[in-house]
Amino acid sequence: MFLESVESEINITPEYEEDFLIAMNQIRRRMEATINRFLDFARPQEPIFSWVSVAELIEEALLVIGPRAKQQETIIQVSLDGDLPMIRGDRKQLEEALLNLLVNALEAVRHRGQVTISAGRGEMPTNAGPRRCVRLEIKDTGPGITAENLAKLFDPFFTTKATGAGLGLAIVYSTIHRHGGEILVQSTVGQGTSFALLIPLETM
Ligand SMILES: Nc1ncnc2c1ncn2[C@@H]1O[C@H](COP(=O)(O)OP(=O)(O)O)[C@@H](O)[C@H]1O
Ligand SMILES: [Mg+2]
């Protein structure tokens, strides 16, 4: 952009005009190639479906996040319904989604506070009528989210954190939708936030 703007302001002698244009085009081509490679890398992967136990997903996520919770003295309470069925899903992607929500919950409560993970059977509305699903909920006693921010929550790069990337929820959103699921948010400023993942039990 700098070169484009100086191009019209400096006098490039005809002798260098061609070289200047070649250099500009090279820069543009290389920039485009780099951006395309980055987008390829960031392109969401199609889920590789297998049978996944929600209880195991939570266990795995707690192994990763447990030490961090302990460090900030936050108790993570887990409550699972007894008849929890297995779901069809990509284990790695679902675990990443759960971790993103747990990291956000821990960052929201900051110190002490409470995070609750619960899972059970539920129902979700679809165009083809209600479908049975597993409902996985992550609840925190953090500061909550304002109505204004709720609208932008799943936008890539939306963040209110000084060093946040703003990608966590965008990734959760695309993962859950690629599983045919839904994500619901409920938040009250000053009380806390709850994210519910609805993952359908039978694929259409
Ligand atoms: N549990 C939560 N409580 C309060 N705010 C939240 C919570 N989860 C997400 N947010 C808000 O949504 C924003 C986007 O979250 P996310 O996509 O994970 O990016 P990041 O964590 O890098 O900011 C956060 O910056 C925060 O403002
Ligand atoms: Mg995050």
Short mmCIF file of C-alpha atoms and ligand atoms in Angstrom, two decimals:
data_model
loop_
_atom_site.label_atom_id
_atom_site.label_comp_id
_atom_site.label_asym_id
_atom_site.label_seq_id
_atom_site.Cartn_x
_atom_site.Cartn_y
_atom_site.Cartn_z
CA MET A 1 0.00 0.00 0.00
CA PHE A 2 2.89 2.30 0.81
CA LEU A 3 4.49 1.65 -2.54
CA GLU A 4 1.19 2.20 -4.33
CA SER A 5 0.74 5.53 -2.63
CA VAL A 6 4.27 6.77 -3.30
CA GLU A 7 4.10 5.61 -6.91
CA SER A 8 1.99 8.59 -7.85
CA GLU A 9 3.92 11.03 -5.68
CA ILE A 10 7.49 10.35 -6.62
CA ASN A 11 8.85 10.74 -10.08
CA ILE A 12 10.06 7.42 -11.30
CA THR A 13 12.23 7.90 -14.31
CA PRO A 14 11.04 5.94 -17.37
CA GLU A 15 14.19 3.89 -17.01
CA TYR A 16 12.94 2.46 -13.68
CA GLU A 17 9.22 2.49 -14.39
CA GLU A 18 9.16 -1.10 -15.63
CA ASP A 19 11.29 -2.43 -12.76
CA PHE A 20 9.05 -0.67 -10.30
CA LEU A 21 5.93 -2.28 -11.77
CA ILE A 22 7.54 -5.72 -11.82
CA ALA A 23 8.55 -5.36 -8.17
CA MET A 24 5.04 -4.24 -7.21
CA ASN A 25 3.46 -7.19 -9.01
CA GLN A 26 5.87 -9.63 -7.40
CA ILE A 27 5.00 -8.32 -3.96
CA ARG A 28 1.29 -8.57 -4.71
CA ARG A 29 1.61 -12.14 -6.04
CA ARG A 30 3.65 -13.30 -3.06
CA MET A 31 1.26 -11.71 -0.61
CA GLU A 32 -1.70 -13.42 -2.25
CA ALA A 33 0.09 -16.78 -2.23
CA THR A 34 0.88 -16.42 1.47
CA ILE A 35 -2.68 -15.43 2.34
CA ASN A 36 -4.08 -18.35 0.33
CA ARG A 37 -1.76 -20.80 2.07
CA PHE A 38 -2.88 -19.40 5.42
CA LEU A 39 -6.56 -19.73 4.49
CA ASP A 40 -5.99 -23.32 3.33
CA PHE A 41 -4.39 -24.07 6.65
CA ALA A 42 -7.21 -22.42 8.57
CA ARG A 43 -9.97 -24.05 6.52
CA PRO A 44 -12.21 -26.08 8.80
CA GLN A 45 -11.70 -29.82 8.49
CA GLU A 46 -14.66 -32.10 7.84
CA PRO A 47 -15.37 -34.12 10.98
CA ILE A 48 -14.21 -37.74 11.04
CA PHE A 49 -17.16 -39.41 12.74
CA SER A 50 -16.89 -42.20 15.27
CA TRP A 51 -18.79 -43.14 18.42
CA VAL A 52 -17.84 -40.72 21.17
CA SER A 53 -18.60 -40.96 24.86
CA VAL A 54 -19.50 -37.56 26.30
CA ALA A 55 -18.27 -38.69 29.72
CA GLU A 56 -14.87 -39.47 28.21
CA LEU A 57 -14.79 -36.13 26.39
CA ILE A 58 -15.32 -34.35 29.68
CA GLU A 59 -12.73 -36.49 31.45
CA GLU A 60 -10.14 -35.70 28.77
CA ALA A 61 -10.92 -31.99 28.87
CA LEU A 62 -10.62 -31.96 32.67
CA LEU A 63 -7.18 -33.55 32.44
CA VAL A 64 -6.06 -30.63 30.29
CA ILE A 65 -7.83 -27.83 32.13
CA GLY A 66 -7.74 -29.22 35.70
CA PRO A 67 -4.35 -27.79 36.70
CA ARG A 68 -5.32 -24.35 35.47
CA ALA A 69 -8.61 -24.46 37.42
CA LYS A 70 -6.72 -25.53 40.52
CA GLN A 71 -4.24 -22.69 40.09
CA GLN A 72 -7.04 -20.11 40.15
CA GLU A 73 -8.93 -22.05 42.84
CA THR A 74 -11.98 -22.55 40.66
CA ILE A 75 -14.02 -25.65 41.31
CA ILE A 76 -15.31 -27.42 38.23
CA GLN A 77 -18.42 -29.38 39.08
CA VAL A 78 -19.53 -32.17 36.76
CA SER A 79 -23.04 -33.55 36.64
CA LEU A 80 -23.87 -36.27 34.13
CA ASP A 81 -27.22 -37.95 33.61
CA GLY A 82 -27.04 -41.69 34.13
CA ASP A 83 -28.44 -42.75 30.77
CA LEU A 84 -26.13 -40.62 28.64
CA PRO A 85 -25.97 -42.13 25.13
CA MET A 86 -22.90 -42.15 22.88
CA ILE A 87 -22.86 -39.54 20.13
CA ARG A 88 -21.58 -39.60 16.55
CA GLY A 89 -18.85 -37.04 16.26
CA ASP A 90 -15.23 -36.11 15.70
CA ARG A 91 -13.62 -36.73 19.05
CA LYS A 92 -10.73 -34.27 18.57
CA GLN A 93 -12.96 -31.47 17.30
CA LEU A 94 -15.53 -31.93 20.06
CA GLU A 95 -12.83 -32.00 22.70
CA GLU A 96 -11.36 -28.79 21.28
CA ALA A 97 -14.82 -27.17 21.37
CA LEU A 98 -15.34 -28.19 24.98
CA LEU A 99 -11.88 -26.91 25.90
CA ASN A 100 -12.50 -23.56 24.24
CA LEU A 101 -15.69 -23.14 26.30
CA LEU A 102 -13.94 -24.20 29.51
CA VAL A 103 -11.01 -21.83 28.93
CA ASN A 104 -13.49 -18.98 28.40
CA ALA A 105 -15.38 -19.96 31.55
CA LEU A 106 -12.17 -20.00 33.62
CA GLU A 107 -11.09 -16.68 32.15
CA ALA A 108 -14.53 -15.28 32.97
CA VAL A 109 -14.53 -16.28 36.65
CA ARG A 110 -10.85 -15.27 37.00
CA HIS A 111 -10.42 -16.47 40.56
CA ARG A 112 -12.47 -18.84 42.68
CA GLY A 113 -16.01 -18.80 41.31
CA GLN A 114 -17.67 -21.86 39.96
CA VAL A 115 -17.80 -23.66 36.63
CA THR A 116 -20.36 -26.40 36.05
CA ILE A 117 -20.36 -28.96 33.27
CA SER A 118 -23.59 -30.90 32.86
CA ALA A 119 -24.75 -33.32 30.22
CA GLY A 120 -27.96 -35.15 29.55
CA ARG A 121 -30.48 -36.07 26.91
CA GLY A 122 -32.47 -33.29 25.29
CA GLU A 123 -34.42 -32.29 22.24
CA MET A 124 -33.55 -29.74 19.58
CA PRO A 125 -35.84 -28.15 17.02
CA THR A 126 -34.91 -28.63 13.36
CA ASN A 127 -36.61 -27.88 10.05
CA ALA A 128 -37.68 -31.52 9.96
CA GLY A 129 -39.20 -31.38 13.45
CA PRO A 130 -37.69 -32.04 16.87
CA ARG A 131 -34.67 -34.31 17.11
CA ARG A 132 -33.26 -36.14 20.07
CA CYS A 133 -29.90 -34.79 21.13
CA VAL A 134 -27.29 -34.70 23.85
CA ARG A 135 -27.19 -31.41 25.68
CA LEU A 136 -23.76 -30.46 27.01
CA GLU A 137 -23.77 -27.33 29.11
CA ILE A 138 -20.89 -25.23 30.47
CA LYS A 139 -21.93 -22.69 33.03
CA ASP A 140 -19.88 -20.10 34.90
CA THR A 141 -20.35 -17.51 37.62
CA GLY A 142 -18.36 -14.87 35.70
CA PRO A 143 -19.33 -11.28 34.86
CA GLY A 144 -21.76 -12.23 32.08
CA ILE A 145 -22.01 -10.77 28.58
CA THR A 146 -23.78 -7.56 27.56
CA ALA A 147 -26.55 -7.72 24.94
CA GLU A 148 -24.32 -5.74 22.58
CA ASN A 149 -21.50 -8.26 22.85
CA LEU A 150 -23.84 -11.26 22.68
CA ALA A 151 -24.66 -10.31 19.09
CA LYS A 152 -20.96 -10.45 18.10
CA LEU A 153 -19.94 -13.43 20.20
CA PHE A 154 -19.38 -15.94 17.39
CA ASP A 155 -17.79 -13.50 14.93
CA PRO A 156 -14.20 -14.44 14.11
CA PHE A 157 -11.74 -12.07 15.83
CA PHE A 158 -14.34 -10.67 18.23
CA THR A 159 -12.63 -10.39 21.59
CA THR A 160 -12.80 -8.20 24.69
CA LYS A 161 -9.49 -9.55 26.02
CA ALA A 162 -6.26 -7.60 25.73
CA THR A 163 -4.42 -10.57 24.24
CA GLY A 164 -7.40 -12.55 22.95
CA ALA A 165 -7.51 -13.94 19.43
CA GLY A 166 -11.29 -13.99 19.29
CA LEU A 167 -11.29 -17.33 17.47
CA GLY A 168 -12.40 -19.75 20.20
CA LEU A 169 -16.15 -19.32 19.84
CA ALA A 170 -15.99 -19.00 16.06
CA ILE A 171 -14.32 -22.42 15.99
CA VAL A 172 -16.83 -23.89 18.46
CA TYR A 173 -19.66 -22.55 16.31
CA SER A 174 -18.39 -24.06 13.07
CA THR A 175 -17.53 -27.39 14.72
CA ILE A 176 -20.97 -27.80 16.27
CA HIS A 177 -22.75 -26.83 13.07
CA ARG A 178 -20.67 -29.31 11.06
CA HIS A 179 -22.02 -31.90 13.52
CA GLY A 180 -25.58 -30.85 12.69
CA GLY A 181 -25.86 -29.31 16.15
CA GLU A 182 -26.71 -26.00 17.74
CA ILE A 183 -25.11 -23.75 20.31
CA LEU A 184 -27.20 -21.69 22.72
CA VAL A 185 -26.02 -18.90 25.02
CA GLN A 186 -27.69 -17.49 28.08
CA SER A 187 -26.05 -14.75 30.05
CA THR A 188 -26.94 -12.32 32.80
CA VAL A 189 -24.57 -9.45 33.49
CA GLY A 190 -23.27 -9.74 37.03
CA GLN A 191 -24.39 -13.36 37.40
CA GLY A 192 -22.80 -15.55 34.79
CA THR A 193 -23.00 -17.27 31.46
CA SER A 194 -24.09 -20.63 30.14
CA PHE A 195 -23.26 -22.20 26.79
CA ALA A 196 -25.26 -25.26 25.73
CA LEU A 197 -24.11 -27.53 22.92
CA LEU A 198 -26.91 -29.54 21.36
CA ILE A 199 -25.56 -32.50 19.41
CA PRO A 200 -28.11 -34.57 17.51
CA LEU A 201 -28.27 -38.28 18.28
CA GLU A 202 -29.42 -39.63 14.94
CA THR A 203 -27.94 -38.21 11.75
CA MET A 204 -30.41 -37.51 8.97
N1 LIG B 1 -17.96 -17.52 29.56
C1 LIG B 1 -17.87 -16.25 29.15
N2 LIG B 1 -18.18 -15.22 29.99
C2 LIG B 1 -18.09 -13.94 29.57
N3 LIG B 1 -17.69 -13.56 28.34
C3 LIG B 1 -17.37 -14.54 27.47
C4 LIG B 1 -17.44 -15.92 27.83
N4 LIG B 1 -17.08 -16.65 26.74
C5 LIG B 1 -16.80 -15.77 25.77
N5 LIG B 1 -16.96 -14.49 26.20
C6 LIG B 1 -16.76 -13.27 25.40
O1 LIG B 1 -16.65 -13.62 24.04
C7 LIG B 1 -15.42 -13.14 23.51
C8 LIG B 1 -14.93 -14.08 22.41
O2 LIG B 1 -14.53 -15.34 22.96
P1 LIG B 1 -13.55 -16.25 22.12
O3 LIG B 1 -14.07 -16.41 20.74
O4 LIG B 1 -13.27 -17.50 22.89
O5 LIG B 1 -12.22 -15.37 22.01
P2 LIG B 1 -11.18 -14.93 23.16
O6 LIG B 1 -11.38 -15.86 24.33
O7 LIG B 1 -9.85 -15.08 22.51
O8 LIG B 1 -11.52 -13.50 23.49
C9 LIG B 1 -14.51 -12.99 24.70
O9 LIG B 1 -13.49 -12.05 24.48
C10 LIG B 1 -15.49 -12.54 25.79
O10 LIG B 1 -15.75 -11.17 25.67
MG MG B 2 -11.58 -17.98 24.16
#
